Amino acid sequence: AQTVTQSQPEMSVQEAETVTLSCTYDTSESDYYLFWYKQPPSRQMILVIRQEAYKQQNATENRFSVNFQKAAKSFSLKISDSQLGDAAMYFCAFVPYFGNEKLTFGTGTRLTIIP
Amino acid sequence: EAEVAQSPRYKITEKSQAVAFWCDPISGHATLYWYRQILGQGPELLVQFQDESVVDDSQLPKDRFSAERLKGVDSTLKIQPAELGDSAMYLCASSLRTSGNTIYFGEGSWLTVV
């Protein structure tokens, strides 16, 4: 069974600054996908970024980038130039490449943006 | 942009009553998921469908919960009888059949059991 751990229940950052959210996972799979999802208050969960485990290059989406360390089973999210709209719960999630595609979530990190 | 539709958005029900949630996935998405998210926690999978077949319902409390996707399109999740501990958000999500495809979520249905 896979587990996903987010050790930071809450984080805060000044607007326009950079913040890094941590995620570690445990799996015996060699092929898998990792995701960061964002859930604003009372809004739907939306995908921020995804990483294929077989790719060495870290994924980037505009101001969002990841630091994927496969050997360490670490998958952190960096948000650059933080904006007020980035305030949300952020969930790290894992799904194996093979099997029934069960997505396993971490417990989330609540990000507050300080104006 | 296509979205996963869910209804109702909010539901308050008394303990021991029945409640049902409906989900319409993105057109063409063969895989449909129901997740439960307790406030302050990450979502947990209740049931997963591939077309009309259940592929994982290991975490579904089958004594009171049921889910169906009769024609392989929309789905209904039912709770009967509801208990206080069922208060949570029920998220529906869908994805294409291919492994590794992104899973798209609906806005969720908030359930409060009083």
PDB file of C-alpha atoms in Angstrom:
ATOM      1  CA  ALA A   1       0.000   0.000   0.000  1.00  0.00           C
ATOM      2  CA  GLN A   2       1.103   3.537  -0.734  1.00  0.00           C
ATOM      3  CA  THR A   3       1.291   6.333   1.801  1.00  0.00           C
ATOM      4  CA  VAL A   4       1.693  10.059   1.239  1.00  0.00           C
ATOM      5  CA  THR A   5       2.909  12.342   4.014  1.00  0.00           C
ATOM      6  CA  GLN A   6       2.656  16.115   4.177  1.00  0.00           C
ATOM      7  CA  SER A   7       4.411  17.219   7.351  1.00  0.00           C
ATOM      8  CA  GLN A   8       3.393  20.883   7.197  1.00  0.00           C
ATOM      9  CA  PRO A   9      -0.262  21.332   8.213  1.00  0.00           C
ATOM     10  CA  GLU A  10      -0.009  25.096   7.655  1.00  0.00           C
ATOM     11  CA  MET A  11       2.310  27.453   5.823  1.00  0.00           C
ATOM     12  CA  SER A  12       2.246  31.173   5.202  1.00  0.00           C
ATOM     13  CA  VAL A  13       4.140  33.393   2.798  1.00  0.00           C
ATOM     14  CA  GLN A  14       4.287  37.067   1.970  1.00  0.00           C
ATOM     15  CA  GLU A  15       2.724  38.054  -1.316  1.00  0.00           C
ATOM     16  CA  ALA A  16       5.294  37.968  -4.158  1.00  0.00           C
ATOM     17  CA  GLU A  17       7.630  35.724  -2.179  1.00  0.00           C
ATOM     18  CA  THR A  18       8.470  32.061  -2.774  1.00  0.00           C
ATOM     19  CA  VAL A  19       7.243  29.143  -0.684  1.00  0.00           C
ATOM     20  CA  THR A  20       7.971  25.407  -0.781  1.00  0.00           C
ATOM     21  CA  LEU A  21       5.506  22.759   0.336  1.00  0.00           C
ATOM     22  CA  SER A  22       6.882  19.347   1.298  1.00  0.00           C
ATOM     23  CA  CYS A  23       5.635  15.880   0.426  1.00  0.00           C
ATOM     24  CA  THR A  24       7.124  12.456   0.941  1.00  0.00           C
ATOM     25  CA  TYR A  25       5.685   9.139  -0.100  1.00  0.00           C
ATOM     26  CA  ASP A  26       6.291   5.473   0.386  1.00  0.00           C
ATOM     27  CA  THR A  27       5.789   2.868  -2.291  1.00  0.00           C
ATOM     28  CA  SER A  28       7.294  -0.303  -3.689  1.00  0.00           C
ATOM     29  CA  GLU A  29       6.221   0.670  -7.196  1.00  0.00           C
ATOM     30  CA  SER A  30       8.845   1.820  -9.679  1.00  0.00           C
ATOM     31  CA  ASP A  31       6.471   3.478 -12.122  1.00  0.00           C
ATOM     32  CA  TYR A  32       3.976   6.017 -10.860  1.00  0.00           C
ATOM     33  CA  TYR A  33       2.654   9.536 -11.122  1.00  0.00           C
ATOM     34  CA  LEU A  34       2.680  12.291  -8.548  1.00  0.00           C
ATOM     35  CA  PHE A  35       0.343  15.242  -8.406  1.00  0.00           C
ATOM     36  CA  TRP A  36      -0.207  18.456  -6.522  1.00  0.00           C
ATOM     37  CA  TYR A  37      -3.844  19.481  -6.235  1.00  0.00           C
ATOM     38  CA  LYS A  38      -5.131  22.820  -4.966  1.00  0.00           C
ATOM     39  CA  GLN A  39      -8.435  23.165  -3.102  1.00  0.00           C
ATOM     40  CA  PRO A  40      -9.526  26.764  -2.424  1.00  0.00           C
ATOM     41  CA  PRO A  41     -12.119  27.286   0.336  1.00  0.00           C
ATOM     42  CA  SER A  42     -15.497  25.904  -0.768  1.00  0.00           C
ATOM     43  CA  ARG A  43     -14.174  25.352  -4.261  1.00  0.00           C
ATOM     44  CA  GLN A  44     -13.339  22.291  -6.265  1.00  0.00           C
ATOM     45  CA  MET A  45     -10.044  20.458  -6.251  1.00  0.00           C
ATOM     46  CA  ILE A  46      -7.966  21.404  -9.274  1.00  0.00           C
ATOM     47  CA  LEU A  47      -4.737  19.989 -10.616  1.00  0.00           C
ATOM     48  CA  VAL A  48      -1.683  22.210 -10.173  1.00  0.00           C
ATOM     49  CA  ILE A  49       1.071  20.036 -11.563  1.00  0.00           C
ATOM     50  CA  ARG A  50       1.918  16.396 -12.306  1.00  0.00           C
ATOM     51  CA  GLN A  51       5.152  14.461 -12.515  1.00  0.00           C
ATOM     52  CA  GLU A  52       5.829  11.114 -14.172  1.00  0.00           C
ATOM     53  CA  ALA A  53       8.274   9.090 -12.091  1.00  0.00           C
ATOM     54  CA  TYR A  54      10.209   7.919 -15.149  1.00  0.00           C
ATOM     55  CA  LYS A  55      11.058  11.504 -16.077  1.00  0.00           C
ATOM     56  CA  GLN A  56      14.157  12.958 -14.458  1.00  0.00           C
ATOM     57  CA  GLN A  57      13.255  16.504 -15.410  1.00  0.00           C
ATOM     58  CA  ASN A  58      11.206  18.342 -12.831  1.00  0.00           C
ATOM     59  CA  ALA A  59       7.778  19.501 -13.998  1.00  0.00           C
ATOM     60  CA  THR A  60       7.031  23.210 -14.241  1.00  0.00           C
ATOM     61  CA  GLU A  61       3.776  25.082 -14.797  1.00  0.00           C
ATOM     62  CA  ASN A  62       4.228  28.842 -14.879  1.00  0.00           C
ATOM     63  CA  ARG A  63       4.928  29.890 -11.243  1.00  0.00           C
ATOM     64  CA  PHE A  64       4.664  26.323  -9.959  1.00  0.00           C
ATOM     65  CA  SER A  65       7.521  23.855 -10.063  1.00  0.00           C
ATOM     66  CA  VAL A  66       8.421  20.644  -8.308  1.00  0.00           C
ATOM     67  CA  ASN A  67      11.583  19.155  -6.880  1.00  0.00           C
ATOM     68  CA  PHE A  68      11.239  15.426  -7.498  1.00  0.00           C
ATOM     69  CA  GLN A  69      13.796  13.248  -5.738  1.00  0.00           C
ATOM     70  CA  LYS A  70      12.882   9.654  -6.627  1.00  0.00           C
ATOM     71  CA  ALA A  71      15.521   7.962  -4.475  1.00  0.00           C
ATOM     72  CA  ALA A  72      14.463   9.984  -1.466  1.00  0.00           C
ATOM     73  CA  LYS A  73      10.770   9.597  -2.334  1.00  0.00           C
ATOM     74  CA  SER A  74      10.305  13.316  -2.041  1.00  0.00           C
ATOM     75  CA  PHE A  75       8.092  15.583  -4.133  1.00  0.00           C
ATOM     76  CA  SER A  76       8.020  19.215  -3.037  1.00  0.00           C
ATOM     77  CA  LEU A  77       6.078  22.056  -4.650  1.00  0.00           C
ATOM     78  CA  LYS A  78       7.602  25.494  -5.102  1.00  0.00           C
ATOM     79  CA  ILE A  79       5.342  28.476  -5.681  1.00  0.00           C
ATOM     80  CA  SER A  80       7.153  31.552  -6.953  1.00  0.00           C
ATOM     81  CA  ASP A  81       5.824  35.116  -6.844  1.00  0.00           C
ATOM     82  CA  SER A  82       2.987  34.067  -4.523  1.00  0.00           C
ATOM     83  CA  GLN A  83      -0.376  35.665  -5.220  1.00  0.00           C
ATOM     84  CA  LEU A  84      -3.461  36.094  -3.063  1.00  0.00           C
ATOM     85  CA  GLY A  85      -5.281  33.607  -5.260  1.00  0.00           C
ATOM     86  CA  ASP A  86      -2.799  30.914  -4.295  1.00  0.00           C
ATOM     87  CA  ALA A  87      -4.356  30.690  -0.824  1.00  0.00           C
ATOM     88  CA  ALA A  88      -5.796  27.187  -0.541  1.00  0.00           C
ATOM     89  CA  MET A  89      -5.294  23.684   0.781  1.00  0.00           C
ATOM     90  CA  TYR A  90      -2.639  21.878  -1.223  1.00  0.00           C
ATOM     91  CA  PHE A  91      -2.721  18.113  -1.479  1.00  0.00           C
ATOM     92  CA  CYS A  92       0.038  15.864  -2.694  1.00  0.00           C
ATOM     93  CA  ALA A  93      -1.205  12.681  -4.354  1.00  0.00           C
ATOM     94  CA  PHE A  94       0.213   9.459  -5.757  1.00  0.00           C
ATOM     95  CA  VAL A  95      -1.076   6.942  -8.278  1.00  0.00           C
ATOM     96  CA  PRO A  96       0.748   3.836  -9.521  1.00  0.00           C
ATOM     97  CA  TYR A  97       1.305   3.482 -13.248  1.00  0.00           C
ATOM     98  CA  PHE A  98      -0.196   0.031 -13.275  1.00  0.00           C
ATOM     99  CA  GLY A  99      -3.243  -1.251 -11.470  1.00  0.00           C
ATOM    100  CA  ASN A 100      -6.560   0.342 -10.786  1.00  0.00           C
ATOM    101  CA  GLU A 101      -5.364   3.941 -10.655  1.00  0.00           C
ATOM    102  CA  LYS A 102      -6.275   4.501  -7.027  1.00  0.00           C
ATOM    103  CA  LEU A 103      -5.203   8.024  -6.121  1.00  0.00           C
ATOM    104  CA  THR A 104      -3.789   8.305  -2.595  1.00  0.00           C
ATOM    105  CA  PHE A 105      -3.746  11.755  -0.990  1.00  0.00           C
ATOM    106  CA  GLY A 106      -1.712  13.306   1.771  1.00  0.00           C
ATOM    107  CA  THR A 107      -3.389  15.189   4.605  1.00  0.00           C
ATOM    108  CA  GLY A 108      -2.853  18.583   3.007  1.00  0.00           C
ATOM    109  CA  THR A 109      -1.077  21.850   3.721  1.00  0.00           C
ATOM    110  CA  ARG A 110      -3.078  25.016   4.243  1.00  0.00           C
ATOM    111  CA  LEU A 111      -1.290  27.911   2.545  1.00  0.00           C
ATOM    112  CA  THR A 112      -1.993  31.473   3.639  1.00  0.00           C
ATOM    113  CA  ILE A 113      -0.817  34.437   1.596  1.00  0.00           C
ATOM    114  CA  ILE A 114       0.018  37.539   3.618  1.00  0.00           C
ATOM    115  CA  PRO A 115      -0.664  40.780   1.715  1.00  0.00           C
TER     116      PRO A 115
ATOM    117  CA  GLU B   1     -14.170  23.564 -20.383  1.00  0.00           C
ATOM    118  CA  ALA B   2     -15.950  20.317 -19.464  1.00  0.00           C
ATOM    119  CA  GLU B   3     -16.521  19.729 -15.782  1.00  0.00           C
ATOM    120  CA  VAL B   4     -17.667  17.031 -13.411  1.00  0.00           C
ATOM    121  CA  ALA B   5     -21.174  17.944 -12.256  1.00  0.00           C
ATOM    122  CA  GLN B   6     -22.429  17.097  -8.801  1.00  0.00           C
ATOM    123  CA  SER B   7     -25.682  17.711  -6.947  1.00  0.00           C
ATOM    124  CA  PRO B   8     -26.786  18.761  -4.472  1.00  0.00           C
ATOM    125  CA  ARG B   9     -23.963  21.073  -3.382  1.00  0.00           C
ATOM    126  CA  TYR B  10     -25.229  21.138   0.186  1.00  0.00           C
ATOM    127  CA  LYS B  11     -27.447  18.728   2.092  1.00  0.00           C
ATOM    128  CA  ILE B  12     -28.583  18.729   5.706  1.00  0.00           C
ATOM    129  CA  THR B  13     -30.294  15.570   6.845  1.00  0.00           C
ATOM    130  CA  GLU B  14     -31.395  14.055  10.114  1.00  0.00           C
ATOM    131  CA  LYS B  15     -29.744  10.997  11.540  1.00  0.00           C
ATOM    132  CA  SER B  16     -31.272   7.749  10.244  1.00  0.00           C
ATOM    133  CA  GLN B  17     -32.658   9.394   7.103  1.00  0.00           C
ATOM    134  CA  ALA B  18     -31.622   8.461   3.579  1.00  0.00           C
ATOM    135  CA  VAL B  19     -29.571  10.755   1.375  1.00  0.00           C
ATOM    136  CA  ALA B  20     -28.380  10.515  -2.220  1.00  0.00           C
ATOM    137  CA  PHE B  21     -25.781  12.317  -4.286  1.00  0.00           C
ATOM    138  CA  TRP B  22     -25.571  12.454  -8.043  1.00  0.00           C
ATOM    139  CA  CYS B  23     -22.557  12.833 -10.315  1.00  0.00           C
ATOM    140  CA  ASP B  24     -22.180  13.348 -14.045  1.00  0.00           C
ATOM    141  CA  PRO B  25     -18.551  12.867 -15.150  1.00  0.00           C
ATOM    142  CA  ILE B  26     -16.812  14.570 -18.026  1.00  0.00           C
ATOM    143  CA  SER B  27     -18.087  13.137 -21.296  1.00  0.00           C
ATOM    144  CA  GLY B  28     -16.001  10.194 -22.449  1.00  0.00           C
ATOM    145  CA  HIS B  29     -14.424   9.507 -19.070  1.00  0.00           C
ATOM    146  CA  ALA B  30     -14.722   5.800 -18.382  1.00  0.00           C
ATOM    147  CA  THR B  31     -13.428   5.923 -14.826  1.00  0.00           C
ATOM    148  CA  LEU B  32     -15.531   7.488 -12.072  1.00  0.00           C
ATOM    149  CA  TYR B  33     -14.595   7.875  -8.423  1.00  0.00           C
ATOM    150  CA  TRP B  34     -16.420   8.782  -5.239  1.00  0.00           C
ATOM    151  CA  TYR B  35     -14.234  10.203  -2.485  1.00  0.00           C
ATOM    152  CA  ARG B  36     -15.127  11.277   1.042  1.00  0.00           C
ATOM    153  CA  GLN B  37     -13.291  14.223   2.560  1.00  0.00           C
ATOM    154  CA  ILE B  38     -13.630  14.981   6.239  1.00  0.00           C
ATOM    155  CA  LEU B  39     -12.910  18.614   7.120  1.00  0.00           C
ATOM    156  CA  GLY B  40      -9.180  19.183   7.456  1.00  0.00           C
ATOM    157  CA  GLN B  41      -8.200  15.871   5.900  1.00  0.00           C
ATOM    158  CA  GLY B  42      -7.340  14.554   2.468  1.00  0.00           C
ATOM    159  CA  PRO B  43      -9.931  12.738   0.352  1.00  0.00           C
ATOM    160  CA  GLU B  44     -10.341   8.999   0.799  1.00  0.00           C
ATOM    161  CA  LEU B  45     -11.597   6.757  -1.975  1.00  0.00           C
ATOM    162  CA  LEU B  46     -14.981   5.156  -1.333  1.00  0.00           C
ATOM    163  CA  VAL B  47     -15.641   3.504  -4.683  1.00  0.00           C
ATOM    164  CA  GLN B  48     -14.195   3.431  -8.174  1.00  0.00           C
ATOM    165  CA  PHE B  49     -16.031   2.471 -11.366  1.00  0.00           C
ATOM    166  CA  GLN B  50     -14.624   1.474 -14.704  1.00  0.00           C
ATOM    167  CA  ASP B  51     -17.577   1.987 -17.050  1.00  0.00           C
ATOM    168  CA  GLU B  52     -20.477   0.384 -15.159  1.00  0.00           C
ATOM    169  CA  SER B  53     -18.348  -2.042 -13.133  1.00  0.00           C
ATOM    170  CA  VAL B  54     -17.025  -1.512  -9.626  1.00  0.00           C
ATOM    171  CA  VAL B  55     -13.249  -2.016  -9.537  1.00  0.00           C
ATOM    172  CA  ASP B  56     -12.626  -0.933  -5.939  1.00  0.00           C
ATOM    173  CA  ASP B  57     -15.117  -0.537  -3.114  1.00  0.00           C
ATOM    174  CA  SER B  58     -12.916  -1.802  -0.325  1.00  0.00           C
ATOM    175  CA  GLN B  59     -13.409   1.368   1.760  1.00  0.00           C
ATOM    176  CA  LEU B  60     -17.145   1.680   1.177  1.00  0.00           C
ATOM    177  CA  PRO B  61     -19.202   0.944   4.341  1.00  0.00           C
ATOM    178  CA  LYS B  62     -21.493  -1.439   2.552  1.00  0.00           C
ATOM    179  CA  ASP B  63     -23.946  -1.792   5.405  1.00  0.00           C
ATOM    180  CA  ARG B  64     -25.175   1.750   4.783  1.00  0.00           C
ATOM    181  CA  PHE B  65     -23.547   3.025   1.591  1.00  0.00           C
ATOM    182  CA  SER B  66     -24.316   1.998  -1.967  1.00  0.00           C
ATOM    183  CA  ALA B  67     -23.170   3.282  -5.327  1.00  0.00           C
ATOM    184  CA  GLU B  68     -24.267   2.590  -8.839  1.00  0.00           C
ATOM    185  CA  ARG B  69     -23.382   3.598 -12.363  1.00  0.00           C
ATOM    186  CA  LEU B  70     -25.952   1.668 -14.303  1.00  0.00           C
ATOM    187  CA  LYS B  71     -25.256   2.859 -17.849  1.00  0.00           C
ATOM    188  CA  GLY B  72     -21.605   3.648 -17.331  1.00  0.00           C
ATOM    189  CA  VAL B  73     -22.194   7.383 -17.409  1.00  0.00           C
ATOM    190  CA  ASP B  74     -23.664   9.188 -14.390  1.00  0.00           C
ATOM    191  CA  SER B  75     -23.569   7.759 -10.898  1.00  0.00           C
ATOM    192  CA  THR B  76     -25.473   7.893  -7.617  1.00  0.00           C
ATOM    193  CA  LEU B  77     -24.078   7.454  -4.123  1.00  0.00           C
ATOM    194  CA  LYS B  78     -26.631   6.635  -1.440  1.00  0.00           C
ATOM    195  CA  ILE B  79     -26.394   6.574   2.342  1.00  0.00           C
ATOM    196  CA  GLN B  80     -29.112   4.862   4.355  1.00  0.00           C
ATOM    197  CA  PRO B  81     -29.397   5.353   7.242  1.00  0.00           C
ATOM    198  CA  ALA B  82     -27.208   8.441   7.668  1.00  0.00           C
ATOM    199  CA  GLU B  83     -25.133   8.703  10.850  1.00  0.00           C
ATOM    200  CA  LEU B  84     -23.563  11.745  12.504  1.00  0.00           C
ATOM    201  CA  GLY B  85     -20.109  10.547  11.468  1.00  0.00           C
ATOM    202  CA  ASP B  86     -21.079  10.697   7.803  1.00  0.00           C
ATOM    203  CA  SER B  87     -20.884  14.494   7.860  1.00  0.00           C
ATOM    204  CA  ALA B  88     -18.257  15.276   5.231  1.00  0.00           C
ATOM    205  CA  MET B  89     -17.799  16.409   1.659  1.00  0.00           C
ATOM    206  CA  TYR B  90     -18.445  13.790  -0.977  1.00  0.00           C
ATOM    207  CA  LEU B  91     -16.335  14.351  -4.048  1.00  0.00           C
ATOM    208  CA  CYS B  92     -16.965  12.826  -7.429  1.00  0.00           C
ATOM    209  CA  ALA B  93     -14.132  12.631  -9.936  1.00  0.00           C
ATOM    210  CA  SER B  94     -13.513  11.164 -13.361  1.00  0.00           C
ATOM    211  CA  SER B  95     -10.667  10.301 -15.696  1.00  0.00           C
ATOM    212  CA  LEU B  96     -10.022   8.740 -19.059  1.00  0.00           C
ATOM    213  CA  ARG B  97      -9.427   5.015 -19.081  1.00  0.00           C
ATOM    214  CA  THR B  98      -5.668   5.233 -19.727  1.00  0.00           C
ATOM    215  CA  SER B  99      -3.460   4.798 -16.706  1.00  0.00           C
ATOM    216  CA  GLY B 100      -1.850   7.966 -15.416  1.00  0.00           C
ATOM    217  CA  ASN B 101      -4.459  10.280 -16.805  1.00  0.00           C
ATOM    218  CA  THR B 102      -5.336  13.277 -14.723  1.00  0.00           C
ATOM    219  CA  ILE B 103      -8.302  12.872 -12.408  1.00  0.00           C
ATOM    220  CA  TYR B 104     -10.770  15.776 -12.533  1.00  0.00           C
ATOM    221  CA  PHE B 105     -12.935  16.613  -9.541  1.00  0.00           C
ATOM    222  CA  GLY B 106     -16.387  18.054  -9.165  1.00  0.00           C
ATOM    223  CA  GLU B 107     -17.191  20.805  -6.673  1.00  0.00           C
ATOM    224  CA  GLY B 108     -18.336  18.287  -4.098  1.00  0.00           C
ATOM    225  CA  SER B 109     -21.483  17.716  -2.083  1.00  0.00           C
ATOM    226  CA  TRP B 110     -21.372  18.875   1.522  1.00  0.00           C
ATOM    227  CA  LEU B 111     -23.340  16.638   3.874  1.00  0.00           C
ATOM    228  CA  THR B 112     -24.282  17.617   7.400  1.00  0.00           C
ATOM    229  CA  VAL B 113     -26.061  15.007   9.499  1.00  0.00           C
ATOM    230  CA  VAL B 114     -27.902  16.404  12.534  1.00  0.00           C
TER     231      VAL B 114
END
